[in-house]
Amino acid sequence: MLNVFSKVFGTKNDRVVKKYKAVANEITNLEEIYSKLSDDELKAKFDELKKAVQNSEKSLDSVLKDSFAITREASIRSLGLRPYDVQLVGAMVLHKGDIAEMKTGEGKTLVGAIAVCLNALSGKGVHVVTVNDYLASRDANELKPLYEFLGFSVGALSDAIKEDEYRRIQYSCDITYGTNSSYGFDFLRDNMVYDLKDKVQRGHHFVIVDEVDSILIDEARTPLIISGPTNHKNSNYVKANEIALKLERGELIEPKNPAEKPTTTGDFIVDEKNRSVTLTEDGHIKAEKLFEVDNLYSIENAMLSHSLDQALKANYIFQKDVDYVVKDDQIIIVDEFTGRLSEGRRFSEGLHQALEAKEKVAIQDESQTLADTTYQNYFRMYEKLSGMTGTAQTEATEFAQIYNLDVVSIPTNIPIKRVDKSDLIYKSEREKFNAVCEKIKYYHEKGQPVLVGTASIEKSELLHKILSEKKIPHTVLNAKQHEKEGKIIADAGQKGAVTIATNMAGRGVDIKLTPEILSLGGLAIIGTERHESRRIDNQLRGRSGRQGDVGESQFYLSLEDNLLRIFGSDKIKSIMERLGIKEGEYIESKMVTRAVENSQKKVEAMHFESRKHLLEYDDVANEQRKVIYAFRNDLLKEDYDISSKIDENRVDYVQNLLAEVNIFQTMSEDEFDYESLIAKLKEDLHFIVKVEDIKSEDYEALENRLTTILKDVYLQKMSSVDEKQKSEIERVLYLQILDNAYREHLYSMDTLKTGIGLRGYNQKDPLVEYKKESYNMFIELVSNIKLEIIKILFTIQLQSKEDRQKEQEVLDRMIASMEKVNEHTTTNLAQESVRNSDKKIARNETCPCGSGLKYKNCCGKSGPKRGLVAGN
């Protein structure tokens, strides 16, 4: 019924596109007016729009048609490109704050530019996010003539250049291009500065995320973390790795009777589907014996159990050349979606150290989180968020729920002619790769270029080895350099070219084909494995058939592929057995392809839950982060009344102090415990007060009296500096205390998150428990910061200018006196003490006088040595 309704009235997407197309027609009608204007007149018209928007005389929506029409004309004159109507539709979707799904080759770069020019009219800055530095630089440079024609400045961030001034200049431009990690880390670093002038970003107004599915979905499970060395050391990695290897892998046995509980064998169970490892009861006992502890899960042994968990994951979940590579005695992460090496990134929570122990490379020190966020929470800070990609509909639900973004599929300018063939399924991986190589050989001899997608570096190297043995010329892209990557992908359309790449390598780069190649059948795509996400497969397919070109795509699968082995091989295996499939034969069936897609849907749903779960936890931290960062920004402002804040904190300190010492000895208010109060003041503030100074009739009077005394003593101490210096001292100390306390809080939050899952065994919701405990921890953090600033400010000693000058004079006289003594001393005291010592010193030992020389060459020489002072 729903399908019939859609056919008659069109889908929601059709109706949205139809509405935008009507607006695009109106913009096309304006073309006649603006095409007749000279360059200067066209620029003047655009400046009028800019002034009207910045003076709040007009809204961006009201100037959209004129802005798009002028931008289209400016594009023709500066770039030689006239945007199609469907590109205008895509730009309208971006301006509204939604996702434009546009197929490969439809000119998304120019679509983004049209929306950018409209939103840059406000003067608040527009950010464009790309997947790598190469594309950020390329897009900014290619579009620079258009932007400058319209009077906009454009900048491009490079991850390689860290200087603040360089980054500040790029952000000060009307339009800034950069990678997601550039923006995210700059935001975190901006919230660690001690002066507002040191910040590089200038706000979060409007952002367009190119390849939005890659950045907001694929990378969403990876938090952004700035870390530093920690005082919390854990040296159990090697021991944990040895114990992990001594434990025996078991399996979960499902009972025949559903009413019975499953049983386990061995010491631990590996759940490949959820990428987790769980100790069995036997494994628990064995691990305690090997660690020589009574209870592995007691508080004092928490780090041991955590190290063992990570060691088991490192050995049985994470694979070399799939999840990571070993290079230059280091573990380098392989991005699971692109196959690129993520140099500089490290797995958190001790997993990286566990992998280093597994591979027997140097184990780096543990790091502590100094600042962190997730891409989800970073990009949700923008007033308006939008994105574009070739593949988004499969994740439309997630975009709507997490980011409040609708996905609008934009029709292609020319209908797609690519032929997508059904999957071919083989019994073994060996048969599959042999068939792939035969197909590649066929295409190569024919002269038709072929792009082969693999799921990992390991598989691309396996295919490279087979093709090399068969002497088929080919190029392997392991995506280590973005510039090289873009060139290899762009050249993948040459006659007879064979290119092997991880499924998503080269995103954002079009493969352009000559008429000769099109006559041979266009670009052929071979997928050697289905990815866990349908979207990644669609991305690979979309490499072929751009702008109405001919092409074809086909996936070769085997029952040994991870996706089928873990999620769906039983059904397909039974079909193959019923059909009596022999060595080297395959099945090609729509039903089997649907079964594979159902497996992918299961995995997508699982990953969505995982990302949602991560976000639910980070949302708790994010609310705390917002409070801390907002207060931190207040402290950086020159007009912030920090003295009033200190006064508030002083009152809090006194109230907490009186509560802590339990000031009432009895119910009678005139029997205060002054002794405990005086002792506590001495301990906290090194401040000695007499009973008669604070004796009061009631609690309120005591509180006021004590607050007044502490304030007077503090102001008296601060009287040696002027008000501006006083505020600066208070501000800097407050920032230091805030930062240190927040870092320790983040460490505690990490520890809490690591063990919170165990609460589930006690019939408690781990997320609810996490929210409750983290809230209590945050209240304690705020309280500790308030108390610490009062203690530090009260106990610091300030020197007057005169005191500092006197100290320097005394120091100068001491140095002069020492030099004088040095000139005239004939007997060295250090030598005398060494010679007079009863201890026998060997001639080749280092001389104990502190000279650094051997004894025989120093005090062991006969006779005194002139002019040698100990330590010089």
GROMACS .gro file of C-alpha atoms in nm, residues 511-799:
model
  289
  511ILE     CA    1   3.855   0.885  -1.197
  512LYS     CA    2   3.812   1.053  -1.536
  513LEU     CA    3   3.791   0.838  -1.850
  514THR     CA    4   3.879   0.902  -2.214
  515PRO     CA    5   3.639   0.819  -2.504
  516GLU     CA    6   3.861   0.520  -2.586
  517ILE     CA    7   3.817   0.375  -2.236
  518LEU     CA    8   3.440   0.434  -2.251
  519SER     CA    9   3.428   0.240  -2.578
  520LEU     CA   10   3.600  -0.053  -2.399
  521GLY     CA   11   3.326  -0.058  -2.132
  522GLY     CA   12   3.445   0.212  -1.889
  523LEU     CA   13   3.598   0.149  -1.547
  524ALA     CA   14   3.545  -0.201  -1.403
  525ILE     CA   15   3.514  -0.238  -1.025
  526ILE     CA   16   3.597  -0.561  -0.845
  527GLY     CA   17   3.525  -0.592  -0.473
  528THR     CA   18   3.721  -0.876  -0.310
  529GLU     CA   19   3.511  -0.875   0.006
  530ARG     CA   20   3.193  -0.716   0.136
  531HIS     CA   21   3.260  -0.450   0.396
  532GLU     CA   22   3.068  -0.453   0.723
  533SER     CA   23   2.882  -0.146   0.597
  534ARG     CA   24   2.681  -0.139   0.272
  535ARG     CA   25   2.776   0.226   0.243
  536ILE     CA   26   3.146   0.145   0.197
  537ASP     CA   27   3.060  -0.103  -0.080
  538ASN     CA   28   2.844   0.160  -0.248
  539GLN     CA   29   3.133   0.406  -0.222
  540LEU     CA   30   3.357   0.159  -0.409
  541ARG     CA   31   3.091   0.094  -0.673
  542GLY     CA   32   3.039   0.468  -0.715
  543ARG     CA   33   3.395   0.505  -0.848
  544SER     CA   34   3.258   0.382  -1.181
  545GLY     CA   35   2.976   0.538  -1.384
  546ARG     CA   36   3.041   0.906  -1.302
  547GLN     CA   37   2.848   1.167  -1.504
  548GLY     CA   38   2.657   0.903  -1.702
  549ASP     CA   39   2.971   0.705  -1.800
  550VAL     CA   40   2.939   0.332  -1.873
  551GLY     CA   41   3.098   0.090  -1.627
  552GLU     CA   42   3.043  -0.227  -1.429
  553SER     CA   43   3.093  -0.358  -1.075
  554GLN     CA   44   3.093  -0.697  -0.909
  555PHE     CA   45   3.187  -0.843  -0.571
  556TYR     CA   46   3.370  -1.174  -0.525
  557LEU     CA   47   3.304  -1.337  -0.187
  558SER     CA   48   3.395  -1.656  -0.002
  559LEU     CA   49   3.255  -1.836   0.301
  560GLU     CA   50   3.589  -1.761   0.475
  561ASP     CA   51   3.535  -1.383   0.454
  562ASN     CA   52   3.500  -1.227   0.801
  563LEU     CA   53   3.152  -1.088   0.737
  564LEU     CA   54   3.008  -1.420   0.617
  565ARG     CA   55   3.204  -1.632   0.866
  566ILE     CA   56   3.086  -1.433   1.168
  567PHE     CA   57   2.742  -1.317   1.064
  568GLY     CA   58   2.580  -1.521   0.792
  569SER     CA   59   2.765  -1.817   0.642
  570ASP     CA   60   2.542  -2.101   0.772
  571LYS     CA   61   2.244  -2.021   0.549
  572ILE     CA   62   2.462  -1.963   0.242
  573LYS     CA   63   2.676  -2.271   0.318
  574SER     CA   64   2.366  -2.494   0.329
  575ILE     CA   65   2.252  -2.355  -0.009
  576MET     CA   66   2.596  -2.430  -0.161
  577GLU     CA   67   2.595  -2.783  -0.020
  578ARG     CA   68   2.244  -2.851  -0.153
  579LEU     CA   69   2.355  -2.733  -0.496
  580GLY     CA   70   2.667  -2.956  -0.481
  581ILE     CA   71   2.915  -2.674  -0.558
  582LYS     CA   72   3.258  -2.817  -0.656
  583GLU     CA   73   3.614  -2.678  -0.634
  584GLY     CA   74   3.646  -2.349  -0.825
  585GLU     CA   75   3.270  -2.316  -0.885
  586TYR     CA   76   3.060  -2.030  -0.751
  587ILE     CA   77   2.698  -1.941  -0.696
  588GLU     CA   78   2.543  -1.622  -0.830
  589SER     CA   79   2.202  -1.555  -0.686
  590LYS     CA   80   1.989  -1.255  -0.591
  591MET     CA   81   1.876  -1.450  -0.284
  592VAL     CA   82   2.235  -1.496  -0.166
  593THR     CA   83   2.313  -1.129  -0.231
  594ARG     CA   84   2.011  -1.038  -0.015
  595ALA     CA   85   2.137  -1.273   0.259
  596VAL     CA   86   2.474  -1.093   0.251
  597GLU     CA   87   2.301  -0.754   0.273
  598ASN     CA   88   2.099  -0.876   0.572
  599SER     CA   89   2.427  -0.969   0.743
  600GLN     CA   90   2.554  -0.617   0.672
  601LYS     CA   91   2.236  -0.466   0.816
  602LYS     CA   92   2.296  -0.663   1.137
  603VAL     CA   93   2.651  -0.530   1.165
  604GLU     CA   94   2.542  -0.173   1.084
  605ALA     CA   95   2.278  -0.191   1.358
  606MET     CA   96   2.539  -0.326   1.601
  607HIS     CA   97   2.786  -0.046   1.518
  608PHE     CA   98   2.509   0.214   1.546
  609GLU     CA   99   2.435   0.088   1.898
  610SER     CA  100   2.807   0.101   1.976
  611ARG     CA  101   2.837   0.464   1.858
  612LYS     CA  102   2.516   0.557   2.037
  613HIS     CA  103   2.651   0.392   2.353
  614LEU     CA  104   2.978   0.588   2.325
  615LEU     CA  105   2.781   0.909   2.276
  616GLU     CA  106   2.557   0.840   2.578
  617TYR     CA  107   2.867   0.813   2.794
  618ASP     CA  108   3.034   1.113   2.631
  619ASP     CA  109   2.717   1.321   2.673
  620VAL     CA  110   2.766   1.290   3.049
  621ALA     CA  111   3.127   1.408   3.016
  622ASN     CA  112   3.022   1.671   2.761
  623GLU     CA  113   2.788   1.847   3.004
  624GLN     CA  114   3.075   1.864   3.253
  625ARG     CA  115   3.313   1.977   2.976
  626LYS     CA  116   3.078   2.262   2.883
  627VAL     CA  117   3.066   2.387   3.244
  628ILE     CA  118   3.446   2.371   3.288
  629TYR     CA  119   3.522   2.531   2.949
  630ALA     CA  120   3.262   2.806   2.999
  631PHE     CA  121   3.408   2.896   3.340
  632ARG     CA  122   3.759   2.875   3.197
  633ASN     CA  123   3.664   3.121   2.921
  634ASP     CA  124   3.519   3.355   3.184
  635LEU     CA  125   3.849   3.348   3.373
  636LEU     CA  126   4.032   3.448   3.052
  637LYS     CA  127   3.818   3.760   3.004
  638GLU     CA  128   3.970   4.084   3.131
  639ASP     CA  129   3.636   4.216   3.259
  640TYR     CA  130   3.556   3.904   3.463
  641ASP     CA  131   3.507   3.995   3.832
  642ILE     CA  132   3.742   3.737   3.980
  643SER     CA  133   3.756   3.909   4.322
  644SER     CA  134   3.384   3.846   4.377
  645LYS     CA  135   3.436   3.482   4.279
  646ILE     CA  136   3.719   3.451   4.533
  647ASP     CA  137   3.493   3.609   4.798
  648GLU     CA  138   3.219   3.351   4.721
  649ASN     CA  139   3.471   3.068   4.745
  650ARG     CA  140   3.599   3.203   5.079
  651VAL     CA  141   3.246   3.189   5.224
  652ASP     CA  142   3.212   2.830   5.092
  653TYR     CA  143   3.548   2.741   5.248
  654VAL     CA  144   3.445   2.873   5.590
  655GLN     CA  145   3.109   2.693   5.576
  656ASN     CA  146   3.276   2.363   5.478
  657LEU     CA  147   3.543   2.415   5.743
  658LEU     CA  148   3.288   2.467   6.020
  659ALA     CA  149   3.093   2.161   5.902
  660GLU     CA  150   3.409   1.947   5.878
  661VAL     CA  151   3.532   2.020   6.233
  662ASN     CA  152   3.175   1.965   6.359
  663ILE     CA  153   3.182   2.302   6.534
  664PHE     CA  154   2.898   2.212   6.771
  665GLN     CA  155   3.029   1.998   7.057
  666THR     CA  156   2.680   1.980   7.200
  667MET     CA  157   2.336   2.106   7.101
  668SER     CA  158   2.417   2.424   7.294
  669GLU     CA  159   2.539   2.697   7.056
  670ASP     CA  160   2.779   2.853   7.304
  671GLU     CA  161   3.001   2.543   7.320
  672PHE     CA  162   3.190   2.562   6.992
  673ASP     CA  163   3.488   2.331   6.932
  674TYR     CA  164   3.740   2.613   6.888
  675GLU     CA  165   4.044   2.386   6.935
  676SER     CA  166   3.962   2.170   6.632
  677LEU     CA  167   3.884   2.481   6.428
  678ILE     CA  168   4.217   2.647   6.513
  679ALA     CA  169   4.407   2.323   6.437
  680LYS     CA  170   4.234   2.287   6.100
  681LEU     CA  171   4.310   2.650   6.003
  682LYS     CA  172   4.674   2.591   6.087
  683GLU     CA  173   4.680   2.271   5.880
  684ASP     CA  174   4.499   2.419   5.575
  685LEU     CA  175   4.623   2.777   5.563
  686HIS     CA  176   4.929   2.779   5.795
  687PHE     CA  177   4.734   3.052   5.974
  688ILE     CA  178   4.746   3.081   6.352
  689VAL     CA  179   4.448   3.244   6.521
  690LYS     CA  180   4.359   3.285   6.889
  691VAL     CA  181   4.031   3.180   7.044
  692GLU     CA  182   3.956   3.536   7.163
  693ASP     CA  183   3.991   3.662   6.802
  694ILE     CA  184   3.713   3.437   6.673
  695LYS     CA  185   3.496   3.380   6.981
  696SER     CA  186   3.134   3.446   6.885
  697GLU     CA  187   2.787   3.425   7.032
  698ASP     CA  188   2.628   3.213   6.763
  699TYR     CA  189   2.710   3.015   6.447
  700GLU     CA  190   2.625   3.297   6.203
  701ALA     CA  191   2.842   3.546   6.391
  702LEU     CA  192   3.130   3.294   6.396
  703GLU     CA  193   3.099   3.234   6.022
  704ASN     CA  194   3.097   3.610   5.947
  705ARG     CA  195   3.382   3.677   6.190
  706LEU     CA  196   3.603   3.406   6.042
  707THR     CA  197   3.527   3.510   5.682
  708THR     CA  198   3.613   3.874   5.761
  709ILE     CA  199   3.943   3.782   5.930
  710LEU     CA  200   4.053   3.561   5.639
  711LYS     CA  201   3.961   3.831   5.386
  712ASP     CA  202   4.143   4.106   5.580
  713VAL     CA  203   4.461   3.897   5.617
  714TYR     CA  204   4.450   3.807   5.247
  715LEU     CA  205   4.398   4.168   5.132
  716GLN     CA  206   4.676   4.285   5.362
  717LYS     CA  207   4.913   4.032   5.201
  718MET     CA  208   4.805   4.142   4.852
  719SER     CA  209   4.851   4.511   4.930
  720SER     CA  210   5.211   4.492   4.801
  721VAL     CA  211   5.077   4.463   4.442
  722ASP     CA  212   4.830   4.683   4.255
  723GLU     CA  213   4.474   4.571   4.172
  724LYS     CA  214   4.561   4.467   3.816
  725GLN     CA  215   4.853   4.249   3.931
  726LYS     CA  216   4.636   4.101   4.205
  727SER     CA  217   4.368   4.001   3.953
  728GLU     CA  218   4.633   3.853   3.720
  729ILE     CA  219   4.784   3.645   4.004
  730GLU     CA  220   4.436   3.521   4.103
  731ARG     CA  221   4.344   3.445   3.741
  732VAL     CA  222   4.660   3.249   3.656
  733LEU     CA  223   4.652   3.048   3.981
  734TYR     CA  224   4.281   2.973   3.936
  735LEU     CA  225   4.346   2.847   3.580
  736GLN     CA  226   4.633   2.625   3.694
  737ILE     CA  227   4.428   2.474   3.978
  738LEU     CA  228   4.128   2.427   3.748
  739ASP     CA  229   4.336   2.254   3.477
  740ASN     CA  230   4.520   2.022   3.716
  741ALA     CA  231   4.202   1.924   3.898
  742TYR     CA  232   4.013   1.866   3.571
  743ARG     CA  233   4.293   1.644   3.436
  744GLU     CA  234   4.281   1.429   3.748
  745HIS     CA  235   3.903   1.421   3.714
  746LEU     CA  236   3.933   1.298   3.353
  747TYR     CA  237   4.169   1.022   3.468
  748SER     CA  238   3.918   0.917   3.735
  749MET     CA  239   3.637   0.926   3.476
  750ASP     CA  240   3.843   0.699   3.245
  751THR     CA  241   3.898   0.455   3.531
  752LEU     CA  242   3.529   0.465   3.623
  753LYS     CA  243   3.424   0.399   3.262
  754THR     CA  244   3.667   0.105   3.233
  755GLY     CA  245   3.511  -0.088   3.522
  756ILE     CA  246   3.149   0.032   3.510
  757GLY     CA  247   3.038  -0.252   3.281
  758LEU     CA  248   3.084  -0.498   3.569
  759ARG     CA  249   2.787  -0.333   3.748
  760GLY     CA  250   2.565  -0.514   3.497
  761TYR     CA  251   2.642  -0.842   3.676
  762ASN     CA  252   2.482  -0.688   3.985
  763GLN     CA  253   2.156  -0.623   3.796
  764LYS     CA  254   2.236  -0.250   3.766
  765ASP     CA  255   2.232  -0.040   3.450
  766PRO     CA  256   2.600   0.060   3.392
  767LEU     CA  257   2.500   0.387   3.220
  768VAL     CA  258   2.274   0.493   3.509
  769GLU     CA  259   2.551   0.404   3.755
  770TYR     CA  260   2.804   0.598   3.546
  771LYS     CA  261   2.579   0.907   3.537
  772LYS     CA  262   2.525   0.889   3.912
  773GLU     CA  263   2.889   0.841   4.007
  774SER     CA  264   3.030   1.088   3.754
  775TYR     CA  265   2.784   1.351   3.882
  776ASN     CA  266   2.905   1.297   4.238
  777MET     CA  267   3.266   1.312   4.115
  778PHE     CA  268   3.195   1.638   3.934
  779ILE     CA  269   3.034   1.799   4.242
  780GLU     CA  270   3.343   1.694   4.437
  781LEU     CA  271   3.569   1.838   4.163
  782VAL     CA  272   3.396   2.179   4.176
  783SER     CA  273   3.412   2.181   4.556
  784ASN     CA  274   3.783   2.087   4.556
  785ILE     CA  275   3.869   2.359   4.304
  786LYS     CA  276   3.695   2.623   4.518
  787LEU     CA  277   3.873   2.511   4.834
  788GLU     CA  278   4.212   2.472   4.665
  789ILE     CA  279   4.214   2.828   4.526
  790ILE     CA  280   4.145   2.968   4.875
  791LYS     CA  281   4.426   2.758   5.025
  792ILE     CA  282   4.680   2.847   4.755
  793LEU     CA  283   4.601   3.219   4.752
  794PHE     CA  284   4.619   3.235   5.132
  795THR     CA  285   4.949   3.051   5.160
  796ILE     CA  286   5.151   3.202   4.869
  797GLN     CA  287   5.419   3.448   4.966
  798LEU     CA  288   5.458   3.767   4.764
  799GLN     CA  289   5.780   3.965   4.753
   0.00000   0.00000   0.00000
